[in-house]
Each structure stands twice: as C-alpha cells, then as structure tokens.
XYZ file of N, CA and C in Angstrom:
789
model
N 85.721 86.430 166.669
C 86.104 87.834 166.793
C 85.547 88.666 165.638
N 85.547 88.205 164.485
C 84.862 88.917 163.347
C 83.590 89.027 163.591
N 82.782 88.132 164.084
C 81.457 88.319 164.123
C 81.051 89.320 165.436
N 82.125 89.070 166.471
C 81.553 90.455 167.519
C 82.078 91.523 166.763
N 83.116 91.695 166.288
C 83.257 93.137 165.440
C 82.522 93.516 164.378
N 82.082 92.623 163.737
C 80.740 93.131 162.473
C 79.565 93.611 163.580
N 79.333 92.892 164.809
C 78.063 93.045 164.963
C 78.019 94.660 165.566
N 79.090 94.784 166.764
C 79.376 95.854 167.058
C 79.306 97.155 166.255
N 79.844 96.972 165.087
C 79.657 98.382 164.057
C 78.441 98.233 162.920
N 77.392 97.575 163.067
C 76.262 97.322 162.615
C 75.588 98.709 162.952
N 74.972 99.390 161.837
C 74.031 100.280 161.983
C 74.666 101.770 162.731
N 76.810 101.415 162.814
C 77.222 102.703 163.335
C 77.573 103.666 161.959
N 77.461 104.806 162.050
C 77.933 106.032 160.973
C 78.967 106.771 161.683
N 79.144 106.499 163.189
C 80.288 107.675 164.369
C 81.108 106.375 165.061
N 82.136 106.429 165.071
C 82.863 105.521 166.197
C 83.953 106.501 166.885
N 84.121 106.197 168.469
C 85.273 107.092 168.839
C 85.506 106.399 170.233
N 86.319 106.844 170.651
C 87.289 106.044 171.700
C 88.287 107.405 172.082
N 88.214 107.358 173.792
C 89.239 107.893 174.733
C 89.209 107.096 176.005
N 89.865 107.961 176.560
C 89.730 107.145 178.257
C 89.177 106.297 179.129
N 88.166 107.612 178.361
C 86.365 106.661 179.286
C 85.538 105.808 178.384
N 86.231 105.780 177.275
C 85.828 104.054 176.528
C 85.874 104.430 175.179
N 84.486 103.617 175.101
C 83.889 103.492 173.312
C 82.759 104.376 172.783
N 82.212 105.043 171.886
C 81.655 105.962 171.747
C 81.028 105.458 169.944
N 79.588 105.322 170.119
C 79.539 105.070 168.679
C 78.052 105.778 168.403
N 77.540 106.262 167.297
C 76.137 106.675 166.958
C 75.565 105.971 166.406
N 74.578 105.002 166.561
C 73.919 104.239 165.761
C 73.085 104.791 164.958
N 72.945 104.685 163.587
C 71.646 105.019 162.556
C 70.412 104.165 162.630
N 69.355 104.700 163.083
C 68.361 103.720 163.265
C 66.972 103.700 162.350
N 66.541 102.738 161.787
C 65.654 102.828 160.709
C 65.452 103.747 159.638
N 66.951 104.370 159.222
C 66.978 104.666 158.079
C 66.161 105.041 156.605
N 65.507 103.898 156.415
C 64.911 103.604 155.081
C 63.522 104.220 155.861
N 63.259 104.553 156.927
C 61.762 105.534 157.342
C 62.072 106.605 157.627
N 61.901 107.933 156.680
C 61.909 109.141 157.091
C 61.242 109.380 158.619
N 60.169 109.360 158.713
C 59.583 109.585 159.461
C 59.764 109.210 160.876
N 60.445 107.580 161.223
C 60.747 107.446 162.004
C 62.762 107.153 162.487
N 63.376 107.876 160.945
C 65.155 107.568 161.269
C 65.624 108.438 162.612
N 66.170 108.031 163.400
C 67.027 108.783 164.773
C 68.058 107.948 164.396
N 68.762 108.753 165.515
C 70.324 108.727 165.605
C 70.230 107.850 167.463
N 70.899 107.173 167.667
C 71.531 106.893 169.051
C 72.672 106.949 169.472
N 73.065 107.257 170.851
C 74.456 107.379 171.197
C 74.315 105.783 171.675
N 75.508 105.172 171.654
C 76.086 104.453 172.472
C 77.139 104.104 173.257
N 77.820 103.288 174.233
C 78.725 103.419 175.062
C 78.652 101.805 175.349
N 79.055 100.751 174.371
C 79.242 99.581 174.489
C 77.722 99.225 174.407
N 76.583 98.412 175.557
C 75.432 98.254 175.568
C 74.689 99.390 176.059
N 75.321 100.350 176.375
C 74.615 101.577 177.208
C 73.926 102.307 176.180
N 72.881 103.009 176.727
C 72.495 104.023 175.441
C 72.498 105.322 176.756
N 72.963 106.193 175.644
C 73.093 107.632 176.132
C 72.239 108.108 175.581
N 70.839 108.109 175.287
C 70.200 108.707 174.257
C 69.668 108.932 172.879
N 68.559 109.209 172.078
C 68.210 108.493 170.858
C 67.428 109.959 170.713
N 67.652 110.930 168.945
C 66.944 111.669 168.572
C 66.688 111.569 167.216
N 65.384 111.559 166.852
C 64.574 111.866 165.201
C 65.462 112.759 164.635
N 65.529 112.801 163.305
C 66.343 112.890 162.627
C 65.017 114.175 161.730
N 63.921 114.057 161.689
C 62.854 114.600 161.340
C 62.507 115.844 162.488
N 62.882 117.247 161.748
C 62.537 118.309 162.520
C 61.472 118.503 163.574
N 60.482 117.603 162.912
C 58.821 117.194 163.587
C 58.955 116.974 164.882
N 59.842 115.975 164.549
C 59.904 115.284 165.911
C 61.089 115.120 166.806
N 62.223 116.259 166.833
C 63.593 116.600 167.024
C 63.605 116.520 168.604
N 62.230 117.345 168.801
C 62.397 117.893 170.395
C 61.623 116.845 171.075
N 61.410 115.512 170.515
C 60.460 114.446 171.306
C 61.499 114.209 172.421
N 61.030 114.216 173.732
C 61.578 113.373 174.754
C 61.508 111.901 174.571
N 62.836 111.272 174.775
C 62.544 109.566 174.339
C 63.704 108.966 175.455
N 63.803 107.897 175.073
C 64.105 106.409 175.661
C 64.232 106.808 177.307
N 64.995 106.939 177.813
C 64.822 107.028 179.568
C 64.064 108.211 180.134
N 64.160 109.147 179.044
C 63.462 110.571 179.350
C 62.031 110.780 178.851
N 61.235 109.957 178.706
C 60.233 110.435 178.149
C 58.953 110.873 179.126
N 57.934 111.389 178.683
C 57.225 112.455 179.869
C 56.416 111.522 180.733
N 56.397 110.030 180.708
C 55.889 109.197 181.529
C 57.141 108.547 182.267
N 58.070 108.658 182.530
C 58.894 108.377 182.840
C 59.360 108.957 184.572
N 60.074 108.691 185.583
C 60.421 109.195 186.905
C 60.851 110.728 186.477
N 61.920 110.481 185.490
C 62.514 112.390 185.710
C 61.164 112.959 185.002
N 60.613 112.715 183.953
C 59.495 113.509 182.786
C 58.397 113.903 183.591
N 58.095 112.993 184.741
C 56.759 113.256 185.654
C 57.266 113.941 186.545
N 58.123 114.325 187.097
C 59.157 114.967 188.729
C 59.196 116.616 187.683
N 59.951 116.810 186.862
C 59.997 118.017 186.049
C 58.737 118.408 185.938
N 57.325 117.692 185.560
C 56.466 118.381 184.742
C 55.347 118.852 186.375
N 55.452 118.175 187.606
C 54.957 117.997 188.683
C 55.713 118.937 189.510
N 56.929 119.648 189.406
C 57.369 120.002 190.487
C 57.477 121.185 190.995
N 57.218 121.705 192.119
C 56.381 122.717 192.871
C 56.724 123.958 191.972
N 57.774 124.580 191.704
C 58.653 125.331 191.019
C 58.083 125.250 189.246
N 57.452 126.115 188.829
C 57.198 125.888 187.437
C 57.747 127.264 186.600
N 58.255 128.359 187.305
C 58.591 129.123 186.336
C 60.181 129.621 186.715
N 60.532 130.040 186.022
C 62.141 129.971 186.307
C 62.953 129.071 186.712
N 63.220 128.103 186.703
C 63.097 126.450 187.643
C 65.207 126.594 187.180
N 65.679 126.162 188.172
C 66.870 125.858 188.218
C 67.148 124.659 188.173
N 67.492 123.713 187.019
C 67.833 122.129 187.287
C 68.991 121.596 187.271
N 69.891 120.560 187.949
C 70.986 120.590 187.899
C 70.917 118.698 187.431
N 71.555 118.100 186.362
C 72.128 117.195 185.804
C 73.399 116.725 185.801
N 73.583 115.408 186.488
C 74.770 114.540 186.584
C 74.700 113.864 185.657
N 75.490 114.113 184.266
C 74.823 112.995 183.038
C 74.429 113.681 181.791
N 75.512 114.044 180.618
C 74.587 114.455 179.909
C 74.208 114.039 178.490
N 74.703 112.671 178.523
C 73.856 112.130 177.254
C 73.993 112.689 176.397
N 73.067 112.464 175.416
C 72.511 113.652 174.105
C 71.788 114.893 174.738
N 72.053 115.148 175.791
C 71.208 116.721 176.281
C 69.327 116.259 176.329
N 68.897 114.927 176.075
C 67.653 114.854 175.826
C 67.077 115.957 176.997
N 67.214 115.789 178.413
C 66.246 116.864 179.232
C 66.151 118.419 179.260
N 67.032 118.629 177.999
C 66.962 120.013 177.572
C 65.668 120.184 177.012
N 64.929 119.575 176.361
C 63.645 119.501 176.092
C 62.637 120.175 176.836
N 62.936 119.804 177.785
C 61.476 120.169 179.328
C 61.776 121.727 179.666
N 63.377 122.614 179.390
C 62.881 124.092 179.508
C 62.336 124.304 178.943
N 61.989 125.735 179.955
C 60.982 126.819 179.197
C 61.727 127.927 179.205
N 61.515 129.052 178.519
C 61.766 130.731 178.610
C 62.165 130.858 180.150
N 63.308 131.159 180.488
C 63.830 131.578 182.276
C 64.282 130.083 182.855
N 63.904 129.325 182.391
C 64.604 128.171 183.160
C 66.248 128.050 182.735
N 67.194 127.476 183.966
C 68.504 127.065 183.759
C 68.682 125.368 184.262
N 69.235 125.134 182.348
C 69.894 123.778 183.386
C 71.576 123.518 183.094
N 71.359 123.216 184.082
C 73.253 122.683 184.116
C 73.600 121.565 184.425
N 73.969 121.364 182.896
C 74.666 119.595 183.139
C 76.242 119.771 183.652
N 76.526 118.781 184.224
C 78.165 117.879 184.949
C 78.522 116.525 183.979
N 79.240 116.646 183.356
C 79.864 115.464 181.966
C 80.953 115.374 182.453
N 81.342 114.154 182.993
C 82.920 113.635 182.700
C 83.909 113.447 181.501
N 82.972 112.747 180.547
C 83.574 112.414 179.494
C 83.467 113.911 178.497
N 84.727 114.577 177.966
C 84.391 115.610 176.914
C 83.870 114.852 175.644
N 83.898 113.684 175.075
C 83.808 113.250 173.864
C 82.181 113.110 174.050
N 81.695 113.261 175.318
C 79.767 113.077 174.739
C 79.362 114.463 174.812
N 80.714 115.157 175.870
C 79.658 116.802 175.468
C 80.248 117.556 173.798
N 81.117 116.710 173.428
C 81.403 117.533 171.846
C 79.966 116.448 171.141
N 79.828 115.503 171.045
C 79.225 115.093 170.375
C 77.540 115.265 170.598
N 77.051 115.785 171.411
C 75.611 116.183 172.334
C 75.756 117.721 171.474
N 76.763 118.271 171.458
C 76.679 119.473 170.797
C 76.672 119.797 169.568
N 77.201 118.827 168.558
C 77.429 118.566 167.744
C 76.566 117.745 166.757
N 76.422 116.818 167.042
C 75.677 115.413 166.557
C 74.037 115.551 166.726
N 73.903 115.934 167.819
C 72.415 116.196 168.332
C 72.135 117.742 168.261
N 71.032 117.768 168.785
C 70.280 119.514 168.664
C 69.800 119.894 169.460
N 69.446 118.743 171.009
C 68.591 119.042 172.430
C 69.616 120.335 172.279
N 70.605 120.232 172.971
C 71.129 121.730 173.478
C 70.738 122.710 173.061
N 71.382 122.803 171.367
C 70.768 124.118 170.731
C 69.938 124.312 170.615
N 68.818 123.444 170.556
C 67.140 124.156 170.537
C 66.496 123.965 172.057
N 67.384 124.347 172.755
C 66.768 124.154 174.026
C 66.068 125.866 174.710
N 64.823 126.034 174.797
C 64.269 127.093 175.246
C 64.661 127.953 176.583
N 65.548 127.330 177.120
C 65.921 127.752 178.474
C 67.396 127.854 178.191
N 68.368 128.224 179.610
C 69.738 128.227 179.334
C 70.323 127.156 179.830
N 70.868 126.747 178.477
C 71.937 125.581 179.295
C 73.341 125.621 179.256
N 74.392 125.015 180.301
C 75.618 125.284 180.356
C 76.011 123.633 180.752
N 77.123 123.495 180.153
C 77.556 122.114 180.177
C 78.979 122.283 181.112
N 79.251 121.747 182.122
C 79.953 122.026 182.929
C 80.874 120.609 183.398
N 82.198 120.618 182.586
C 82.899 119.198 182.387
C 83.703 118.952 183.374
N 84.197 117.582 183.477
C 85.401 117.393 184.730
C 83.970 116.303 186.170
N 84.354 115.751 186.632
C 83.725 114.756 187.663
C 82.761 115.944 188.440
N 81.235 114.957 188.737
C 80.403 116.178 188.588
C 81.078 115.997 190.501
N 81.260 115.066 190.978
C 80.818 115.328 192.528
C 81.731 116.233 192.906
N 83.043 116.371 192.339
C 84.488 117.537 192.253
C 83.868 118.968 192.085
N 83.320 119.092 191.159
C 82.769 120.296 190.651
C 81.978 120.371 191.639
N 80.330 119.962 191.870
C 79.365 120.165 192.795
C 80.190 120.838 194.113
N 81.279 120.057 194.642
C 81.939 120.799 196.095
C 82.649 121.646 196.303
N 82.915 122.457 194.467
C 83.968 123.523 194.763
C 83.169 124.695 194.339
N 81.781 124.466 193.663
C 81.132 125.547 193.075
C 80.122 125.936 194.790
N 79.695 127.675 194.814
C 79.071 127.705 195.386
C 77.516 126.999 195.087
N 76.510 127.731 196.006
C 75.425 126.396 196.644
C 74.676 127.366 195.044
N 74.160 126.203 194.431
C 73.341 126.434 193.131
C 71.966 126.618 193.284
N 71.520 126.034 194.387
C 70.043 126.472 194.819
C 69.121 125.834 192.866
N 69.090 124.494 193.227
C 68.713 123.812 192.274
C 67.356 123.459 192.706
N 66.357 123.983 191.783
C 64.789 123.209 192.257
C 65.017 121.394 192.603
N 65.776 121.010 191.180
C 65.648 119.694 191.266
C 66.819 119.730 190.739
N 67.471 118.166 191.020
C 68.765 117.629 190.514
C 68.621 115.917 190.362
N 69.293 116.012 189.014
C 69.018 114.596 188.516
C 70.660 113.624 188.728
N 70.644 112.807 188.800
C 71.343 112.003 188.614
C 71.630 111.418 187.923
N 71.965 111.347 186.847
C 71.974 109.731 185.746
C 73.292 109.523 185.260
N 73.680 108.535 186.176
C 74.888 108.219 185.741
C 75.485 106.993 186.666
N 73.770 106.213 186.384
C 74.530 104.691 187.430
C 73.830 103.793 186.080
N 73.730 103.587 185.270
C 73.075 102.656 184.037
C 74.379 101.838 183.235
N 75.494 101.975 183.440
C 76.718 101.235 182.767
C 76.782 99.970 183.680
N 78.295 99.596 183.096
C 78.597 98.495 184.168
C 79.462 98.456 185.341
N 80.094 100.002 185.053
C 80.639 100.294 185.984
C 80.330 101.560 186.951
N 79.647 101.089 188.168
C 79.283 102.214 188.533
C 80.158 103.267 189.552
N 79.868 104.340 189.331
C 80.924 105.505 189.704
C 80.154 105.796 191.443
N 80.907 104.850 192.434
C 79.976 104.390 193.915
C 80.297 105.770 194.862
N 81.335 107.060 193.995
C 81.798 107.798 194.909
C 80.780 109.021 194.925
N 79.732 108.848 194.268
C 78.565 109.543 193.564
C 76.653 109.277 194.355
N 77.595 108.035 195.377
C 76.376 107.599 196.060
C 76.582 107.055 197.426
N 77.243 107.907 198.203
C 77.743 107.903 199.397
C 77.292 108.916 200.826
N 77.621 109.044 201.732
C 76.645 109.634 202.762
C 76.800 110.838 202.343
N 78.612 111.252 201.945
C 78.850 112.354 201.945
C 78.702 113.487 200.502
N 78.554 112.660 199.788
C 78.178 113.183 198.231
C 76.706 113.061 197.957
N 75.600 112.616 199.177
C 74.483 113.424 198.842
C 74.054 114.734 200.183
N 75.359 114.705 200.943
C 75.084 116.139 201.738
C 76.055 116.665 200.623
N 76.077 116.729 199.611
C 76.784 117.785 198.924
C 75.353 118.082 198.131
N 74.896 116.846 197.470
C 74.033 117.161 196.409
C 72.741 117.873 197.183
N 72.234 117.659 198.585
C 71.428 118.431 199.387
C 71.712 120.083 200.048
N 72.916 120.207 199.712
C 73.714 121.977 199.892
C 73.335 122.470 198.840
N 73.219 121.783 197.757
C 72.856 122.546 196.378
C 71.818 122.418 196.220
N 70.534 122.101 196.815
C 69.044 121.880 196.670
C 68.224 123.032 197.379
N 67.452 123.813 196.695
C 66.824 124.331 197.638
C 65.827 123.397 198.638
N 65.333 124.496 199.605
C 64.531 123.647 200.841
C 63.156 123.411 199.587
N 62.808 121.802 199.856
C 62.207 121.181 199.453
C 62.332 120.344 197.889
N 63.925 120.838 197.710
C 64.021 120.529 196.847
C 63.870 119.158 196.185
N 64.166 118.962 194.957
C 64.083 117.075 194.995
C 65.148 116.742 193.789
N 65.546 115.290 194.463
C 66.372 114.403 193.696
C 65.945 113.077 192.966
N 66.568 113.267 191.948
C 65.888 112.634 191.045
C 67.430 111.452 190.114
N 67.089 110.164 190.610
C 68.147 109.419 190.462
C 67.501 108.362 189.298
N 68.474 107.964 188.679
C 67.953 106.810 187.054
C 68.839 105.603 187.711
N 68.354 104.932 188.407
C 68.835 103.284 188.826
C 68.880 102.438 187.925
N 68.244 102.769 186.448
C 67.970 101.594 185.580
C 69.200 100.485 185.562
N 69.719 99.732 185.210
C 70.972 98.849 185.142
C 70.440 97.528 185.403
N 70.961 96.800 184.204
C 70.939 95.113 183.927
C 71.645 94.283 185.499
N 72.488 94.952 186.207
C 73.407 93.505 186.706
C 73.218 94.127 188.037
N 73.015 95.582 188.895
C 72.569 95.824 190.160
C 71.486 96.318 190.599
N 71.068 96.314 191.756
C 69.888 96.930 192.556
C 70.306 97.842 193.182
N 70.129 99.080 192.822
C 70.759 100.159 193.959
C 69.726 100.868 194.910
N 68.815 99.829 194.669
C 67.234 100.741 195.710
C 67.423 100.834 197.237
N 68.454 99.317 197.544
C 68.584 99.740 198.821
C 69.823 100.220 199.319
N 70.732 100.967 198.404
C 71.225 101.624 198.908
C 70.891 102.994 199.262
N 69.890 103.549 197.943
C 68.996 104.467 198.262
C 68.345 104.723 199.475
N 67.522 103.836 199.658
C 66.577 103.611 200.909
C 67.503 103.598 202.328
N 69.424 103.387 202.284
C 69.516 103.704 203.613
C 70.378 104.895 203.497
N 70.454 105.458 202.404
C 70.424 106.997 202.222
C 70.078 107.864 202.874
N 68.262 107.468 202.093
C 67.290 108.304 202.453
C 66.776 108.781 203.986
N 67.023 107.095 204.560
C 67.292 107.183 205.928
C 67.697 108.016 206.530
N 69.324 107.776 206.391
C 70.584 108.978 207.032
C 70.002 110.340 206.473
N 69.531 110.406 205.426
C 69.046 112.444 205.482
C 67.462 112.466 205.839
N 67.067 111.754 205.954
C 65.391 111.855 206.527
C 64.936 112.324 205.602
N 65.132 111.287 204.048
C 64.159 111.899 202.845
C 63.587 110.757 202.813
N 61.969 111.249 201.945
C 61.191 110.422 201.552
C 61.519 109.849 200.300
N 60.523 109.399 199.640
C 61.145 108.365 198.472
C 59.622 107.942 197.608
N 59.964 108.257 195.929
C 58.706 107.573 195.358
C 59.548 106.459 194.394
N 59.491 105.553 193.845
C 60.229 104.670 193.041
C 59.323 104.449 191.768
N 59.638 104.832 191.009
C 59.054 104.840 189.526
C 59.633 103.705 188.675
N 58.930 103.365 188.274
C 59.344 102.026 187.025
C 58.694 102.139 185.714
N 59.011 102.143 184.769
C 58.198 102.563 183.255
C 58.952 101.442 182.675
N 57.923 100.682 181.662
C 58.206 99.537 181.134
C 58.541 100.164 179.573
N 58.776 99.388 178.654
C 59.600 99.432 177.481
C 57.879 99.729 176.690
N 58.187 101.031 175.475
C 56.880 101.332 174.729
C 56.449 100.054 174.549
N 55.208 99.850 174.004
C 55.264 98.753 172.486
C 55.147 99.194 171.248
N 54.038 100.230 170.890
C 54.326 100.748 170.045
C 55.079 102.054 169.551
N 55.670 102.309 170.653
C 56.385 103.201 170.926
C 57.821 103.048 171.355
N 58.208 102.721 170.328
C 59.726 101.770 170.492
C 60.795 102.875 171.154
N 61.004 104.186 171.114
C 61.567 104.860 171.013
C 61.706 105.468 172.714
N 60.558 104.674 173.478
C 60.714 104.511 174.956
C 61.481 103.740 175.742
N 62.245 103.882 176.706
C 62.905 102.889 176.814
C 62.506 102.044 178.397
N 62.619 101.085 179.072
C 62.320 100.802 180.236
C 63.244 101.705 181.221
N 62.857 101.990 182.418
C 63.695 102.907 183.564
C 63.253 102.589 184.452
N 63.925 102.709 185.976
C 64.001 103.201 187.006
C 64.270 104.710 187.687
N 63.630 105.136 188.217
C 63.777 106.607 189.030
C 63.320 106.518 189.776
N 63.930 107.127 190.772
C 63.968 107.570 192.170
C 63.828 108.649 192.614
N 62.841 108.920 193.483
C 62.440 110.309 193.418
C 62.869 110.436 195.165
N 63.617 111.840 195.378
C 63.599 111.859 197.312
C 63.673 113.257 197.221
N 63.089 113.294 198.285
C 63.290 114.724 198.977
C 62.545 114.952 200.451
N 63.002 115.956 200.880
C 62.359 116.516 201.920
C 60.472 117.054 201.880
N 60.794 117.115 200.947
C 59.163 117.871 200.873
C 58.342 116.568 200.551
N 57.570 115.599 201.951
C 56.565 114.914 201.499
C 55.461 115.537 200.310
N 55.176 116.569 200.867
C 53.982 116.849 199.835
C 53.943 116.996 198.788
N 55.182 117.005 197.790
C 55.561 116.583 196.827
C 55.013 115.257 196.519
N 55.998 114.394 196.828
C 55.979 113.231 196.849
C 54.869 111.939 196.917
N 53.438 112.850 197.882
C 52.431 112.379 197.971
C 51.182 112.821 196.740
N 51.057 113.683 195.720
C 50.687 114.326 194.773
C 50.490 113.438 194.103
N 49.073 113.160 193.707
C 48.204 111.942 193.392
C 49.152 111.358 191.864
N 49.633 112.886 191.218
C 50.237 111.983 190.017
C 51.823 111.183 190.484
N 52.193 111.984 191.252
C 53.464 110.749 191.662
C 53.062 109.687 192.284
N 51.884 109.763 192.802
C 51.657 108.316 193.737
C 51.028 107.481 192.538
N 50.062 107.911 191.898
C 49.747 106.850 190.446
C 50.912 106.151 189.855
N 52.188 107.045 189.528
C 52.924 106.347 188.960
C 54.417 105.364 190.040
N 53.866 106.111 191.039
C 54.930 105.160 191.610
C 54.736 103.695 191.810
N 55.829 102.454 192.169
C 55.810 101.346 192.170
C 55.578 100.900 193.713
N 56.729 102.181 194.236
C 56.949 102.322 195.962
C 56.920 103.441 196.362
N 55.878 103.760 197.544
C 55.998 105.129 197.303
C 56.436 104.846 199.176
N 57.352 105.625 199.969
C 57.862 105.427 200.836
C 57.952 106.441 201.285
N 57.544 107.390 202.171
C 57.283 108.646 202.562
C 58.160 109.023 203.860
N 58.394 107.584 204.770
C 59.244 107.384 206.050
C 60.204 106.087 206.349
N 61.262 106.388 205.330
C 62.144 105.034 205.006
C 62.361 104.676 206.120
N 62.712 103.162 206.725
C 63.336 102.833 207.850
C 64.841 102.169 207.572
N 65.139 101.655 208.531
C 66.664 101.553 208.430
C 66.695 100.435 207.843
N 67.770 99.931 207.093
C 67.827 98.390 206.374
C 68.711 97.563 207.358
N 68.049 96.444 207.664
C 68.896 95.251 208.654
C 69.408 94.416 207.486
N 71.112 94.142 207.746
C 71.338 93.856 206.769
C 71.846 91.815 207.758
C-alpha cells in the first residue's frame, strides 16, 4: 500500500477529490525549462498536458495535436470562418487552441473540479482567440434542454476512462447530438481507451443515421513525447467531407456507406 501511494503522488504538486473521483496535476520534467508542462490526471487518464514556457503555452498536445482525428477535422472542415464548435469534455481546454477571431466554442463538463482547475491551473481558455463558454452539469441533459446550437462540428471526448458514460452513445443521444449539427455537419468522437472497442458500436450508429465514417489512429510521438496515441472518429452526413484527400491519407478506415453489423 505504501508503494502504490508513493507511486501515485510521484511528480504531483495538485491533488483533489469529489464525486467524480481523483484529480491530480502532475509536474513534468521540471529540471528542463524548455520542455516543464503541467498534466491533469484522473487516476491513469490524462485530461491533458501544457508547457509551462510561454513559447510554447498554446502548443496543441497529447490527444489534440494537429495530426491527430479532432486537429485534422478542425483544420479541414468546410466552415473556416466563424465556425461554431461544440465539446463534450473539457480537459485542460487544450482545443481552445484551434480558435480564431469569430469562432465559438462551447464546452459541456460534468465534473466542476476540472472546469475550476482548466481555468485556473491552465491558460488554453484564457488565451483562447475565439469565445469560449464552459457550460457544466451532464452534457447529454444540457444538449436536450438548450435550443438547436447549429454547431459546424461537435466533439466528443469523454469515452477514454474506465468507466464509460454508455448514455452518451445511444440511438437517441446522437439524434440529439445531430439536432445540434448543422446540415453537413460533423462529429468528431475520441474512442482512445485501454480495455474497449467502441468502433462497432459506432459503425451501427452510423448505420441507424446514414452517416459516413473516417477512423483515424495516431501513434504515440517519438520524439515528440508530448503526443499522445488516439483514436477518432470522424461521421457525418456530408461524404465530401469525409472523402478529402487529407482525411483519406490519414484515415485507418475510411467507410463512406457503413453496413449493418451481424452480431
């Protein structure tokens, strides 16, 4: 027991605890200016990792970085000026990064202890070029009582723990998340996770709404530690999106006319 509790608070400077668990900031390489960040964590989960060096404050990193499913879907997607994005998940705010001047994004946080500490601890938010609003309480609750947001794109991230929240990936909570999409809009889901496969639940999703599908996989930097490995899922209605030589380069699967899964 001592040795999982030393190891556990190894390299933490933040520890905190409510409802929805454990909450700690890891200090990471320290003794290198150049390369010290901060990480959130949530037991083995990482919520996010930012430089500590002004230089490099606004780098997109570990699940978010610009080679990544959401980093390529944002920087690719039809909509480039004023862009409305909507976030299930908000981490350290890392995809606050990708506004510009007129863009809105709006994150959905369950837990208040990561949106005090995203606000607090980190700086995506506040130096974020666009407007952002952090909007707390269960996002799929919120999503069905707010009117239709008319979101270019909407991300998902919030299946990477060990417990996944399944009421968030159901027939009827992505005709919610498709009321709030404009026409052609696209969804953009982070499957990453050690212990499930949620591709085919995706895929008989995609089915039931007659969306297409690109599946992105990005492996871990090497010298670029500060990347992390991911899964994303890209769907929407608008093939021609989806077929756009840079999503098809990076996709793993690119699936344009899902069929039904025989189970």
């Amino acid at each position: 027991l001592f040795l999982v509790v030393r190891s556990t608070q190894h390299q933490a400077v933040y520890s905190t605890r409510n409802f929805y668990g454990a909450l700690q900031i890891k200090d990471l390489k320290p003794e290198d200016p150049w390369f010290h960040a901060h990480r959130l964590m949530n037991g083995r989960i990482s919520h996010g990792l930012q430089f500590l060096d002004p230089a490099k404050a606004q780098m997109s990193t570990s699940y978010y970085h610009e080679l990544s499913g959401v980093g390529l879907a944002i920087k690719y997607m039809p909509t480039q000026i004023n862009r409305h994005i909507g976030v299930v998940g908000l981490g350290v705010g890392t995809l606050a990064t990708y506004t510009r001047a007129g863009d809105r994004l709006r994150f959905y946080e369950i837990d208040p202890q990561v949106a005090h500490l995203a606000e607090t601890r980190f700086s995506y938010l506040k130096e974020a070029r666009g407007q952002v609003r952090v909007v707390l309480g269960d996002a799929r609750l919120s999503l069905e009582r707010e009117p239709v947001q008319h979101f270019d794109l909407l991300v998902l991230d919030a299946f990477s723990s060990d417990a996944i929240p399944v009421h968030l990936l159901t027939r009827e909570a992505f005709a919610v998340y498709l009321r709030h999409l404009k026409p052609g809009g696209i969804l953009v889901l982070n499957i990453t996770n050690r212990h499930l496969n949620l591709y085919p639940v995706l895929l008989d999703l995609a089915t039931q709404h007659d969306l297409g599908m690109a599946d992105i996989i990005s492996q871990d930097g090497q010298a670029l530690w500060w990347y992390s490995s991911s899964r994303w899922v890209l769907m929407s209605h608008n093939r021609e999106f989806l077929r756009t030589k840079q999503i098809q380069a990076a996709a793993h699967i690119q699936l344009t006319e899902p069929k039904p899964l025989r189970w």
